[in-house]
Each structure stands twice: as structure tokens, then as C-alpha cells.
PDB file of C-alpha atoms (C1' of nucleotides) in Angstrom:
ATOM      1  CA  MET A   1     -19.800  79.196  39.991  1.00 71.00           C
ATOM      2  CA  PRO A   2     -17.777  78.287  36.031  1.00 91.00           C
ATOM      3  CA  GLU A   3     -14.768  75.053  37.113  1.00 93.00           C
ATOM      4  CA  LEU A   4     -13.511  73.177  34.596  1.00 94.00           C
ATOM      5  CA  PRO A   5     -16.584  71.461  33.226  1.00 94.00           C
ATOM      6  CA  GLU A   6     -18.691  75.253  32.492  1.00 94.00           C
ATOM      7  CA  VAL A   7     -15.323  76.356  31.311  1.00 94.00           C
ATOM      8  CA  GLU A   8     -15.017  73.361  28.828  1.00 94.00           C
ATOM      9  CA  VAL A   9     -19.005  73.636  27.797  1.00 94.00           C
ATOM     10  CA  PHE A  10     -18.092  77.735  27.010  1.00 94.00           C
ATOM     11  CA  ARG A  11     -15.503  76.266  25.070  1.00 95.00           C
ATOM     12  CA  GLN A  12     -17.640  73.729  22.708  1.00 95.00           C
ATOM     13  CA  PHE A  13     -19.816  77.152  22.963  1.00 94.00           C
ATOM     14  CA  VAL A  14     -17.805  79.184  20.978  1.00 96.00           C
ATOM     15  CA  VAL A  15     -16.758  76.533  18.376  1.00 96.00           C
ATOM     16  CA  ARG A  16     -19.942  75.553  17.538  1.00 95.00           C
ATOM     17  CA  TYR A  17     -21.418  79.868  17.421  1.00 95.00           C
ATOM     18  CA  VAL A  18     -18.238  81.795  16.694  1.00 97.00           C
ATOM     19  CA  GLN A  19     -15.618  79.655  15.122  1.00 98.00           C
ATOM     20  CA  GLY A  20     -14.923  80.435  11.428  1.00 98.00           C
ATOM     21  CA  LYS A  21     -16.513  84.272  11.749  1.00 98.00           C
ATOM     22  CA  ARG A  22     -14.669  87.548  12.183  1.00 98.00           C
ATOM     23  CA  ILE A  23     -15.336  89.703  14.045  1.00 98.00           C
ATOM     24  CA  ASP A  24     -16.281  92.995  12.552  1.00 98.00           C
ATOM     25  CA  ALA A  25     -17.059  95.302  15.822  1.00 97.00           C
ATOM     26  CA  VAL A  26     -15.954  95.239  20.290  1.00 96.00           C
ATOM     27  CA  THR A  27     -18.276  96.678  22.030  1.00 95.00           C
ATOM     28  CA  VAL A  28     -15.912  97.666  26.026  1.00 94.00           C
ATOM     29  CA  ASN A  29     -18.749  98.250  28.383  1.00 92.00           C
ATOM     30  CA  ASN A  30     -16.448  97.914  31.494  1.00 90.00           C
ATOM     31  CA  PRO A  31     -13.021  98.753  30.594  1.00 90.00           C
ATOM     32  CA  LYS A  32     -12.388  97.272  33.802  1.00 89.00           C
ATOM     33  CA  ILE A  33     -13.220  93.697  32.590  1.00 92.00           C
ATOM     34  CA  LEU A  34     -10.046  93.978  30.640  1.00 92.00           C
ATOM     35  CA  GLN A  35      -6.666  92.731  31.758  1.00 91.00           C
ATOM     36  CA  GLY A  36      -4.344  94.621  29.958  1.00 88.00           C
ATOM     37  CA  PRO A  37      -5.240  96.064  27.148  1.00 91.00           C
ATOM     38  CA  SER A  38      -7.031  99.720  26.155  1.00 92.00           C
ATOM     39  CA  PRO A  39     -11.172  99.162  24.659  1.00 93.00           C
ATOM     40  CA  GLN A  40      -9.294 100.049  21.779  1.00 94.00           C
ATOM     41  CA  GLY A  41      -6.017  97.524  21.980  1.00 94.00           C
ATOM     42  CA  LEU A  42      -8.686  95.305  21.859  1.00 95.00           C
ATOM     43  CA  GLN A  43     -10.062  96.124  19.472  1.00 96.00           C
ATOM     44  CA  LYS A  44      -7.175  96.813  17.688  1.00 96.00           C
ATOM     45  CA  ALA A  45      -6.417  92.828  18.436  1.00 96.00           C
ATOM     46  CA  THR A  46      -9.990  91.646  17.262  1.00 97.00           C
ATOM     47  CA  ILE A  47     -11.288  93.637  14.280  1.00 98.00           C
ATOM     48  CA  GLY A  48     -10.942  92.014  11.086  1.00 98.00           C
ATOM     49  CA  TYR A  49      -9.726  88.734  12.859  1.00 98.00           C
ATOM     50  CA  THR A  50     -11.238  85.676  12.403  1.00 98.00           C
ATOM     51  CA  VAL A  51     -11.718  82.937  14.953  1.00 98.00           C
ATOM     52  CA  SER A  52      -9.891  79.954  14.109  1.00 98.00           C
ATOM     53  CA  ASP A  53      -9.200  77.904  17.421  1.00 97.00           C
ATOM     54  CA  THR A  54      -9.845  77.321  20.811  1.00 97.00           C
ATOM     55  CA  GLU A  55      -7.611  75.976  23.342  1.00 96.00           C
ATOM     56  CA  ARG A  56      -8.441  75.446  27.493  1.00 96.00           C
ATOM     57  CA  ARG A  57      -6.562  74.812  30.521  1.00 95.00           C
ATOM     58  CA  GLY A  58      -8.510  74.555  34.098  1.00 94.00           C
ATOM     59  CA  LYS A  59     -10.311  76.925  34.153  1.00 94.00           C
ATOM     60  CA  GLN A  60      -8.812  78.971  31.574  1.00 94.00           C
ATOM     61  CA  LEU A  61     -10.364  79.475  27.804  1.00 96.00           C
ATOM     62  CA  PHE A  62      -8.350  81.187  25.054  1.00 96.00           C
ATOM     63  CA  VAL A  63      -9.048  81.261  21.588  1.00 97.00           C
ATOM     64  CA  LYS A  64      -7.593  81.978  18.681  1.00 97.00           C
ATOM     65  CA  LEU A  65      -7.888  85.018  16.422  1.00 98.00           C
ATOM     66  CA  THR A  66      -6.340  84.797  13.135  1.00 98.00           C
ATOM     67  CA  GLN A  67      -5.348  87.747   9.974  1.00 97.00           C
ATOM     68  CA  GLY A  68      -3.453  85.934   7.179  1.00 96.00           C
ATOM     69  CA  LYS A  69      -0.244  85.436   8.621  1.00 95.00           C
ATOM     70  CA  LYS A  70      -1.094  87.024  11.984  1.00 96.00           C
ATOM     71  CA  ALA A  71      -2.224  85.176  15.174  1.00 97.00           C
ATOM     72  CA  HIS A  72      -2.541  85.467  18.753  1.00 97.00           C
ATOM     73  CA  TRP A  73      -5.721  84.438  21.022  1.00 97.00           C
ATOM     74  CA  LEU A  74      -7.889  86.167  23.581  1.00 96.00           C
ATOM     75  CA  LEU A  75      -7.946  84.602  27.268  1.00 95.00           C
ATOM     76  CA  PHE A  76     -11.047  84.675  29.468  1.00 95.00           C
ATOM     77  CA  HIS A  77     -11.684  83.432  32.596  1.00 93.00           C
ATOM     78  CA  PHE A  78     -15.065  83.451  34.474  1.00 93.00           C
ATOM     79  CA  GLY A  79     -14.250  84.008  37.476  1.00 91.00           C
ATOM     80  CA  MET A  80     -17.171  83.581  39.555  1.00 88.00           C
ATOM     81  CA  THR A  81     -20.466  84.323  37.617  1.00 90.00           C
ATOM     82  CA  GLY A  82     -19.490  84.767  33.805  1.00 92.00           C
ATOM     83  CA  TYR A  83     -20.370  82.718  30.502  1.00 93.00           C
ATOM     84  CA  PHE A  84     -20.774  83.788  27.219  1.00 93.00           C
ATOM     85  CA  SER A  85     -24.458  84.529  24.738  1.00 93.00           C
ATOM     86  CA  TRP A  86     -24.897  84.508  21.362  1.00 93.00           C
ATOM     87  CA  PHE A  87     -27.480  86.121  19.871  1.00 92.00           C
ATOM     88  CA  ASP A  88     -29.195  86.944  16.180  1.00 93.00           C
ATOM     89  CA  ASP A  89     -31.995  88.236  14.415  1.00 92.00           C
ATOM     90  CA  LYS A  90     -34.191  84.932  15.012  1.00 91.00           C
ATOM     91  CA  GLN A  91     -33.000  83.121  18.569  1.00 88.00           C
ATOM     92  CA  THR A  92     -30.388  83.541  21.403  1.00 87.00           C
ATOM     93  CA  ILE A  93     -28.473  80.969  22.868  1.00 87.00           C
ATOM     94  CA  VAL A  94     -27.516  81.770  26.794  1.00 86.00           C
ATOM     95  CA  ASN A  95     -24.791  79.149  28.008  1.00 85.00           C
ATOM     96  CA  ALA A  96     -24.506  77.664  30.962  1.00 77.00           C
ATOM     97  CA  TYR A  97     -25.566  80.065  33.534  1.00 73.00           C
ATOM     98  CA  GLY A  98     -27.652  82.721  31.798  1.00 71.00           C
ATOM     99  CA  ASP A  99     -31.030  83.102  32.976  1.00 70.00           C
ATOM    100  CA  PRO A 100     -32.506  83.719  29.684  1.00 71.00           C
ATOM    101  CA  LYS A 101     -34.907  86.619  31.437  1.00 68.00           C
ATOM    102  CA  ARG A 102     -32.137  88.174  31.795  1.00 68.00           C
ATOM    103  CA  LYS A 103     -29.777  87.690  29.294  1.00 70.00           C
ATOM    104  CA  GLN A 104     -29.279  91.349  28.872  1.00 75.00           C
ATOM    105  CA  ASN A 105     -28.169  92.132  31.921  1.00 82.00           C
ATOM    106  CA  HIS A 106     -23.828  92.710  32.736  1.00 89.00           C
ATOM    107  CA  ILE A 107     -23.175  92.154  28.772  1.00 91.00           C
ATOM    108  CA  ARG A 108     -19.380  93.528  29.444  1.00 93.00           C
ATOM    109  CA  VAL A 109     -17.909  92.868  25.489  1.00 95.00           C
ATOM    110  CA  GLN A 110     -20.132  92.380  22.912  1.00 95.00           C
ATOM    111  CA  PHE A 111     -18.447  90.846  19.634  1.00 97.00           C
ATOM    112  CA  ASP A 112     -20.684  91.612  16.260  1.00 97.00           C
ATOM    113  CA  LEU A 113     -19.397  88.820  14.104  1.00 98.00           C
ATOM    114  CA  ASP A 114     -19.443  88.738  10.860  1.00 97.00           C
ATOM    115  CA  ASP A 115     -22.669  86.844   9.365  1.00 97.00           C
ATOM    116  CA  GLY A 116     -24.328  90.016  11.522  1.00 97.00           C
ATOM    117  CA  SER A 117     -24.523  86.914  14.982  1.00 96.00           C
ATOM    118  CA  HIS A 118     -22.921  88.767  18.108  1.00 95.00           C
ATOM    119  CA  TRP A 119     -21.165  87.038  20.480  1.00 96.00           C
ATOM    120  CA  THR A 120     -21.626  88.790  24.215  1.00 94.00           C
ATOM    121  CA  PHE A 121     -19.332  88.265  27.441  1.00 93.00           C
ATOM    122  CA  HIS A 122     -20.923  88.579  30.648  1.00 92.00           C
ATOM    123  CA  GLU A 123     -19.801  88.954  33.533  1.00 90.00           C
ATOM    124  CA  GLN A 124     -21.618  90.244  37.267  1.00 88.00           C
ATOM    125  CA  ARG A 125     -19.342  90.417  39.347  1.00 86.00           C
ATOM    126  CA  MET A 126     -16.182  91.823  37.425  1.00 86.00           C
ATOM    127  CA  PHE A 127     -14.067  88.858  39.119  1.00 88.00           C
ATOM    128  CA  GLY A 128     -12.998  87.411  35.723  1.00 91.00           C
ATOM    129  CA  LYS A 129     -10.779  89.257  33.622  1.00 93.00           C
ATOM    130  CA  LEU A 130     -10.062  89.440  29.441  1.00 94.00           C
ATOM    131  CA  ALA A 131      -6.621  89.612  27.809  1.00 94.00           C
ATOM    132  CA  VAL A 132      -4.350  89.034  24.724  1.00 95.00           C
ATOM    133  CA  ILE A 133      -1.800  86.165  25.041  1.00 94.00           C
ATOM    134  CA  ASP A 134       0.482  87.241  21.545  1.00 94.00           C
ATOM    135  CA  ASP A 135       2.449  83.412  22.255  1.00 94.00           C
ATOM    136  CA  LEU A 136      -0.055  80.233  24.125  1.00 94.00           C
ATOM    137  CA  LYS A 137       2.795  78.231  24.084  1.00 93.00           C
ATOM    138  CA  SER A 138       4.766  80.483  26.645  1.00 91.00           C
ATOM    139  CA  TYR A 139       2.290  81.992  28.577  1.00 92.00           C
ATOM    140  CA  LEU A 140       1.435  78.520  29.162  1.00 92.00           C
ATOM    141  CA  ALA A 141       5.271  77.350  30.313  1.00 88.00           C
ATOM    142  CA  GLU A 142       5.533  80.366  32.440  1.00 86.00           C
ATOM    143  CA  ALA A 143       1.718  80.208  33.855  1.00 88.00           C
ATOM    144  CA  ASP A 144       1.793  78.707  37.456  1.00 87.00           C
ATOM    145  CA  LEU A 145      -1.138  76.411  36.677  1.00 91.00           C
ATOM    146  CA  GLY A 146      -1.056  72.687  37.177  1.00 92.00           C
ATOM    147  CA  PRO A 147      -1.590  70.034  34.334  1.00 93.00           C
ATOM    148  CA  ASP A 148      -5.175  69.976  33.480  1.00 95.00           C
ATOM    149  CA  ALA A 149      -7.654  68.190  35.765  1.00 95.00           C
ATOM    150  CA  LEU A 150      -9.322  66.068  32.287  1.00 96.00           C
ATOM    151  CA  ASP A 151      -6.113  65.823  29.989  1.00 95.00           C
ATOM    152  CA  PRO A 152      -5.520  62.298  29.642  1.00 96.00           C
ATOM    153  CA  ALA A 153      -1.993  62.491  29.754  1.00 95.00           C
ATOM    154  CA  PHE A 154      -2.996  63.562  33.421  1.00 95.00           C
ATOM    155  CA  ASN A 155      -3.110  59.403  34.503  1.00 95.00           C
ATOM    156  CA  GLU A 156      -3.350  58.476  37.560  1.00 95.00           C
ATOM    157  CA  LYS A 157      -0.222  57.780  37.941  1.00 94.00           C
ATOM    158  CA  ALA A 158       0.684  61.587  36.986  1.00 93.00           C
ATOM    159  CA  PHE A 159      -2.204  62.526  39.612  1.00 94.00           C
ATOM    160  CA  LEU A 160      -0.274  59.884  42.265  1.00 93.00           C
ATOM    161  CA  GLU A 161       2.927  61.837  41.566  1.00 91.00           C
ATOM    162  CA  ARG A 162       1.968  64.971  41.971  1.00 91.00           C
ATOM    163  CA  LEU A 163      -0.215  64.651  45.291  1.00 91.00           C
ATOM    164  CA  LYS A 164       3.038  62.750  47.763  1.00 86.00           C
ATOM    165  CA  SER A 165       4.627  65.472  48.269  1.00 83.00           C
ATOM    166  CA  LEU A 166       1.852  68.232  49.989  1.00 88.00           C
ATOM    167  CA  LYS A 167       0.908  68.650  52.875  1.00 85.00           C
ATOM    168  CA  GLY A 168      -2.248  70.715  53.146  1.00 88.00           C
ATOM    169  CA  GLN A 169      -5.569  69.221  53.938  1.00 91.00           C
ATOM    170  CA  ILE A 170      -6.800  67.893  51.059  1.00 93.00           C
ATOM    171  CA  LYS A 171      -9.958  70.296  49.836  1.00 93.00           C
ATOM    172  CA  PRO A 172      -7.361  73.329  49.518  1.00 93.00           C
ATOM    173  CA  VAL A 173      -4.845  71.085  47.404  1.00 93.00           C
ATOM    174  CA  LEU A 174      -7.496  69.739  45.211  1.00 94.00           C
ATOM    175  CA  MET A 175      -8.576  73.387  44.989  1.00 93.00           C
ATOM    176  CA  ASN A 176      -5.313  74.941  44.430  1.00 92.00           C
ATOM    177  CA  GLN A 177      -4.686  75.576  40.630  1.00 92.00           C
ATOM    178  CA  SER A 178      -0.962  75.249  39.946  1.00 92.00           C
ATOM    179  CA  VAL A 179      -1.527  71.612  41.769  1.00 93.00           C
ATOM    180  CA  ILE A 180      -4.723  70.946  39.443  1.00 94.00           C
ATOM    181  CA  ALA A 181      -6.274  72.933  37.057  1.00 93.00           C
ATOM    182  CA  GLY A 182      -9.499  73.024  36.652  1.00 94.00           C
ATOM    183  CA  ILE A 183     -11.022  71.904  40.618  1.00 94.00           C
ATOM    184  CA  GLY A 184     -13.615  74.295  42.104  1.00 93.00           C
ATOM    185  CA  ASN A 185     -15.352  74.908  45.270  1.00 93.00           C
ATOM    186  CA  VAL A 186     -18.532  72.615  44.184  1.00 93.00           C
ATOM    187  CA  TYR A 187     -16.930  69.789  42.393  1.00 94.00           C
ATOM    188  CA  ALA A 188     -14.274  69.241  45.172  1.00 94.00           C
ATOM    189  CA  ASP A 189     -16.771  68.612  47.540  1.00 94.00           C
ATOM    190  CA  GLU A 190     -18.502  66.082  45.236  1.00 95.00           C
ATOM    191  CA  MET A 191     -15.138  64.325  44.752  1.00 95.00           C
ATOM    192  CA  LEU A 192     -14.016  64.620  48.224  1.00 95.00           C
ATOM    193  CA  PHE A 193     -18.144  62.923  49.799  1.00 95.00           C
ATOM    194  CA  GLN A 194     -17.785  60.169  46.530  1.00 96.00           C
ATOM    195  CA  CYS A 195     -14.903  59.200  47.758  1.00 96.00           C
ATOM    196  CA  LYS A 196     -16.172  59.192  51.796  1.00 95.00           C
ATOM    197  CA  ILE A 197     -13.522  61.534  52.582  1.00 95.00           C
ATOM    198  CA  HIS A 198     -13.897  64.487  55.457  1.00 93.00           C
ATOM    199  CA  PRO A 199     -12.109  67.293  53.564  1.00 93.00           C
ATOM    200  CA  GLU A 200      -9.987  68.282  56.372  1.00 92.00           C
ATOM    201  CA  ARG A 201      -8.031  65.006  56.087  1.00 92.00           C
ATOM    202  CA  ARG A 202      -4.706  65.435  55.588  1.00 91.00           C
ATOM    203  CA  VAL A 203      -3.552  64.320  52.400  1.00 92.00           C
ATOM    204  CA  THR A 204      -0.807  62.492  54.352  1.00 90.00           C
ATOM    205  CA  ASP A 205      -3.065  60.827  55.611  1.00 90.00           C
ATOM    206  CA  LEU A 206      -4.840  59.776  52.794  1.00 92.00           C
ATOM    207  CA  SER A 207      -4.556  55.342  51.942  1.00 93.00           C
ATOM    208  CA  PRO A 208      -3.723  54.083  48.785  1.00 93.00           C
ATOM    209  CA  ALA A 209      -6.897  54.121  47.784  1.00 95.00           C
ATOM    210  CA  ASP A 210      -8.631  57.186  48.529  1.00 94.00           C
ATOM    211  CA  LEU A 211      -5.581  59.203  46.560  1.00 94.00           C
ATOM    212  CA  LYS A 212      -6.989  56.765  43.528  1.00 95.00           C
ATOM    213  CA  CYS A 213      -9.998  57.140  44.627  1.00 95.00           C
ATOM    214  CA  LEU A 214     -10.419  60.640  44.048  1.00 95.00           C
ATOM    215  CA  TYR A 215      -8.340  60.138  40.717  1.00 95.00           C
ATOM    216  CA  LYS A 216     -11.085  58.735  39.533  1.00 96.00           C
ATOM    217  CA  GLN A 217     -13.439  60.306  40.957  1.00 96.00           C
ATOM    218  CA  MET A 218     -11.880  63.613  39.736  1.00 95.00           C
ATOM    219  CA  LYS A 219     -12.029  62.231  36.265  1.00 96.00           C
ATOM    220  CA  ASP A 220     -15.780  61.301  36.410  1.00 96.00           C
ATOM    221  CA  VAL A 221     -17.458  64.173  38.044  1.00 95.00           C
ATOM    222  CA  LEU A 222     -15.979  66.846  35.600  1.00 95.00           C
ATOM    223  CA  GLN A 223     -16.451  64.424  32.866  1.00 96.00           C
ATOM    224  CA  LYS A 224     -20.081  63.547  34.165  1.00 95.00           C
ATOM    225  CA  THR A 225     -20.536  67.392  34.169  1.00 94.00           C
ATOM    226  CA  VAL A 226     -19.556  67.768  30.469  1.00 94.00           C
ATOM    227  CA  ASP A 227     -21.561  65.366  29.469  1.00 94.00           C
ATOM    228  CA  CYS A 228     -24.441  67.113  30.829  1.00 92.00           C
ATOM    229  CA  ASN A 229     -23.337  70.603  29.158  1.00 91.00           C
ATOM    230  CA  ALA A 230     -23.161  72.270  32.850  1.00 91.00           C
ATOM    231  CA  ASP A 231     -26.449  71.300  33.576  1.00 89.00           C
ATOM    232  CA  ARG A 232     -26.141  70.438  37.407  1.00 88.00           C
ATOM    233  CA  ASP A 233     -30.004  69.005  37.282  1.00 88.00           C
ATOM    234  CA  CYS A 234     -28.946  66.336  34.910  1.00 90.00           C
ATOM    235  CA  LEU A 235     -26.232  64.794  37.203  1.00 93.00           C
ATOM    236  CA  PRO A 236     -26.926  61.805  39.502  1.00 94.00           C
ATOM    237  CA  LYS A 237     -29.114  61.565  42.243  1.00 93.00           C
ATOM    238  CA  SER A 238     -26.295  60.200  44.477  1.00 94.00           C
ATOM    239  CA  TYR A 239     -24.448  63.744  43.769  1.00 95.00           C
ATOM    240  CA  LEU A 240     -24.475  65.799  46.793  1.00 94.00           C
ATOM    241  CA  ILE A 241     -23.857  68.413  44.479  1.00 93.00           C
ATOM    242  CA  HIS A 242     -27.989  68.932  44.656  1.00 92.00           C
ATOM    243  CA  ASP A 243     -27.804  69.228  48.598  1.00 90.00           C
ATOM    244  CA  ARG A 244     -25.479  72.417  49.133  1.00 90.00           C
ATOM    245  CA  HIS A 245     -28.389  74.339  51.212  1.00 88.00           C
ATOM    246  CA  PRO A 246     -28.661  74.198  54.584  1.00 84.00           C
ATOM    247  CA  LYS A 247     -31.421  71.880  55.477  1.00 85.00           C
ATOM    248  CA  ALA A 248     -30.507  69.263  53.128  1.00 90.00           C
ATOM    249  CA  LYS A 249     -29.490  65.471  53.658  1.00 92.00           C
ATOM    250  CA  CYS A 250     -26.794  63.876  51.956  1.00 94.00           C
ATOM    251  CA  PRO A 251     -28.425  61.624  49.295  1.00 94.00           C
ATOM    252  CA  LYS A 252     -26.414  58.360  50.571  1.00 94.00           C
ATOM    253  CA  SER A 253     -27.033  57.469  54.652  1.00 95.00           C
ATOM    254  CA  ASN A 254     -30.000  60.288  55.058  1.00 94.00           C
ATOM    255  CA  THR A 255     -27.893  62.631  57.360  1.00 93.00           C
ATOM    256  CA  PRO A 256     -28.146  66.456  57.754  1.00 93.00           C
ATOM    257  CA  VAL A 257     -25.456  68.093  55.792  1.00 93.00           C
ATOM    258  CA  SER A 258     -22.996  69.572  57.656  1.00 92.00           C
ATOM    259  CA  ILE A 259     -21.914  73.290  56.590  1.00 91.00           C
ATOM    260  CA  LYS A 260     -18.647  74.294  57.090  1.00 90.00           C
ATOM    261  CA  THR A 261     -15.445  77.002  55.778  1.00 90.00           C
ATOM    262  CA  ILE A 262     -12.859  75.053  54.612  1.00 90.00           C
ATOM    263  CA  GLY A 263     -10.076  76.483  53.382  1.00 86.00           C
ATOM    264  CA  GLY A 264     -11.717  79.961  53.085  1.00 86.00           C
ATOM    265  CA  ARG A 265     -14.498  77.965  50.882  1.00 91.00           C
ATOM    266  CA  THR A 266     -18.324  76.886  51.923  1.00 91.00           C
ATOM    267  CA  THR A 267     -17.824  73.535  52.539  1.00 93.00           C
ATOM    268  CA  TYR A 268     -20.397  71.097  52.309  1.00 93.00           C
ATOM    269  CA  PHE A 269     -20.006  67.224  53.523  1.00 94.00           C
ATOM    270  CA  CYS A 270     -21.782  64.107  55.152  1.00 94.00           C
ATOM    271  CA  PRO A 271     -20.731  64.244  58.808  1.00 93.00           C
ATOM    272  CA  ALA A 272     -22.231  60.356  58.594  1.00 95.00           C
ATOM    273  CA  CYS A 273     -20.318  59.570  55.265  1.00 95.00           C
ATOM    274  CA  GLN A 274     -16.919  61.489  55.656  1.00 94.00           C
ATOM    275  CA  VAL A 275     -15.261  61.390  58.330  1.00 91.00           C
ATOM    276  CA  LEU A 276     -12.370  62.572  59.789  1.00 84.00           C
TER     277      LEU A 276
ATOM    278  C1'  DT B   1     -30.270  95.863  55.635  1.00 94.93           C
ATOM    279  C1'  DT B   2     -27.038  92.207  55.967  1.00 94.93           C
ATOM    280  C1'  DC B   3     -25.206  88.709  54.982  1.00 94.93           C
ATOM    281  C1'  DC B   4     -23.420  85.734  51.618  1.00 94.93           C
ATOM    282  C1'  DA B   5     -21.389  84.116  46.966  1.00 94.93           C
ATOM    283  C1'  DT B   6     -19.077  78.284  43.190  1.00 94.93           C
ATOM    284  C1'  DG B   7     -12.744  82.710  42.212  1.00 94.93           C
ATOM    285  C1'  DT B   8      -8.132  84.706  42.824  1.00 94.93           C
ATOM    286  C1'  DT B   9      -4.675  86.503  44.855  1.00 94.93           C
ATOM    287  C1'  DC B  10      -2.041  89.330  48.134  1.00 94.93           C
ATOM    288  C1'  DC B  11      -0.702  90.017  53.020  1.00 94.93           C
ATOM    289  C1'  DG B  12       0.661  88.658  57.364  1.00 94.93           C
ATOM    290  C1'  DC B  13       1.584  85.116  60.256  1.00 94.93           C
ATOM    291  C1'  DA B  14       3.631  80.238  62.728  1.00 94.93           C
TER     292       DA B  14
ATOM    293  C1'  DT C   1       9.927  77.492  52.684  1.00 94.93           C
ATOM    294  C1'  DT C   2       5.353  75.958  53.492  1.00 94.93           C
ATOM    295  C1'  DG C   3       1.005  76.499  55.634  1.00 94.93           C
ATOM    296  C1'  DC C   4      -2.681  78.570  56.885  1.00 94.93           C
ATOM    297  C1'  DG C   5      -6.222  82.396  57.766  1.00 94.93           C
ATOM    298  C1'  DG C   6      -8.555  86.648  56.654  1.00 94.93           C
ATOM    299  C1'  DA C   7      -9.327  90.183  53.883  1.00 94.93           C
ATOM    300  C1'  DA C   8      -9.962  92.566  48.997  1.00 94.93           C
ATOM    301  C1'  DC C   9     -11.981  92.914  44.759  1.00 94.93           C
ATOM    302  C1'  DA C  10     -17.336  94.323  42.699  1.00 94.93           C
ATOM    303  C1'  DT C  11     -21.940  93.028  42.627  1.00 94.93           C
ATOM    304  C1'  DG C  12     -26.607  91.858  43.601  1.00 94.93           C
ATOM    305  C1'  DG C  13     -29.783  88.258  45.562  1.00 94.93           C
ATOM    306  C1'  DA C  14     -31.813  86.163  49.760  1.00 94.93           C
TER     307       DA C  14
END
DNA sequence: TTCCATGTTCCGCA
DNA sequence: TTGCGGAACATGGA
């Protein structure tokens, strides 16, 4: 589930509830979530360190840990079902996706903080990961990741430049993290719907107006979702995101929504608004 | 019980 | 080389 907006909300969550606190203990309930370090290695990399900063690129979240002059980063990827929660003696805050009634489920890693509170990483399906990164700059330089979709430096000109040499269907291109980082299945569908572009159209067949619309909607859809704190119910009624189920009807044309596998993912679109 | 899932990666084929 | 379909990964809800 977590695409760029959700991961941005997770980042803000860390800033609000975790940043500035020292990690006193770590519990790894399922070592498979760790990519690289052993549970002991993770303990060594975190215990005694203070959470001092955060970064995000696409769907990847980086959390900086500092102890004196020593510093490194934790990398979180949330797969399809990952999220954070935080709790102390008085309250529990479940972030973005967790069902408060089931908040104790699927805790893969728990960090105990120096103020007595606890920060937990949940990941039901184990597609997510947690890694330790020594040098964030070189990691990002070597990672096969495109520019972050919401990075202000990724402007219209850069967007058009990036897409102009590509040939495939537009939807898989939008979801390709090495082209643009952060767009997943749901928000790709939404921006295509808002621009009335069929998801199977070729990038090379799109008009300049189509591409400019996609740029605008990429920013709008993602930013609106961040502003909604990733609560999809808060998004405009005119969004197709509310109609991702069989028998749903297009919010603009009232046409039954089509469901088709495109680029390997379940795709929702309006066959009347989005013509091939 | 079977099918499906919002992410990523790898393999094989054209 | 590029594009693309399919499978695999692990888990549980419908």
C-alpha cells in the first residue's frame, strides 16, 4: 500500500514521535525483515544512538542515527503492508494504515526509546525491509532510483525530458521507480484518470498536453494525499481512488469502472473517460 | 477453500 | 538493448 504520500506521512510521524530520542533497546521479532544486518548487528547499529534526522526518496524512508561523531542511517521500505506505530503508557498512535484494534499484529521490529516510549515497525506480508546504510549520499547515487516525484527540483521540464526517450505503456512507466521514484499502482491510476488518459496508451503517442497534465496531476494527487495525512477518505469525491472495487461507477461519467491487469498490476479506469 | 492483494525483482522471450 | 509477461516472495482477508 505505501506509495510516496504514505511514506512521507511515516517520515513526518518519525519527526513528531521519535526524532530527538535515544534508542535504548531493539527487539527483532522476525529477522527476515532485515536486509543485511543480523539482529545483533542491528542492535549494535542502533542502541545508544539518537534519532537525529529523516530523509525520503520515493517510497524509501531514511532515518539518521547519531552518537557523538558517529552517524549512519536506517533504511525502511514498507512493501505492501508496512507501517509504524508508537506507544507509551498513556496512548497508542497507529500511523496511516494500522487498524487500532489490531495494532499489536505483525510487529517485526520494536525500538524502545529513552523516554520510555516504543516505536514499532509493522509489516504483515514481509515484503518490506530494514537495512543499515553508512553513507546515504553514495547509496542514493548508486541506487537505481529516479527523482522523487514531489521534489520541487523535479519540475515540468525535467519531467518531460525524462519521459521523452521512453516507449512503453504510460502506466508501467509511471510506476517504474528508476524513472520516477514514488508512484505506485493506486496513484498511477488516479493521475491517469484525472488526465483522461488510458493506462495502456504508449508514452510516444501522448500529446504535449497529455504529458503536461500528467506532470500537474502527479504533483497534485501526491501532494493532496500528503495533505490529507494519507487518509484516502479525505480526497476529493471526483477521485477514482474511492471506486477501486467491482461494480463501482466513474465519479465523472457514471460509467461502470473497468478492471484490467496492466503492467502486471490490477488497474482501474473509466472506459468512457479514458479512451485508448 | 481458493483467490487476490496497493511492491520489487528476476527470468525468459521477442 | 528494450519491452513486457509471468512468477516468486510471505501472509492473511474476503
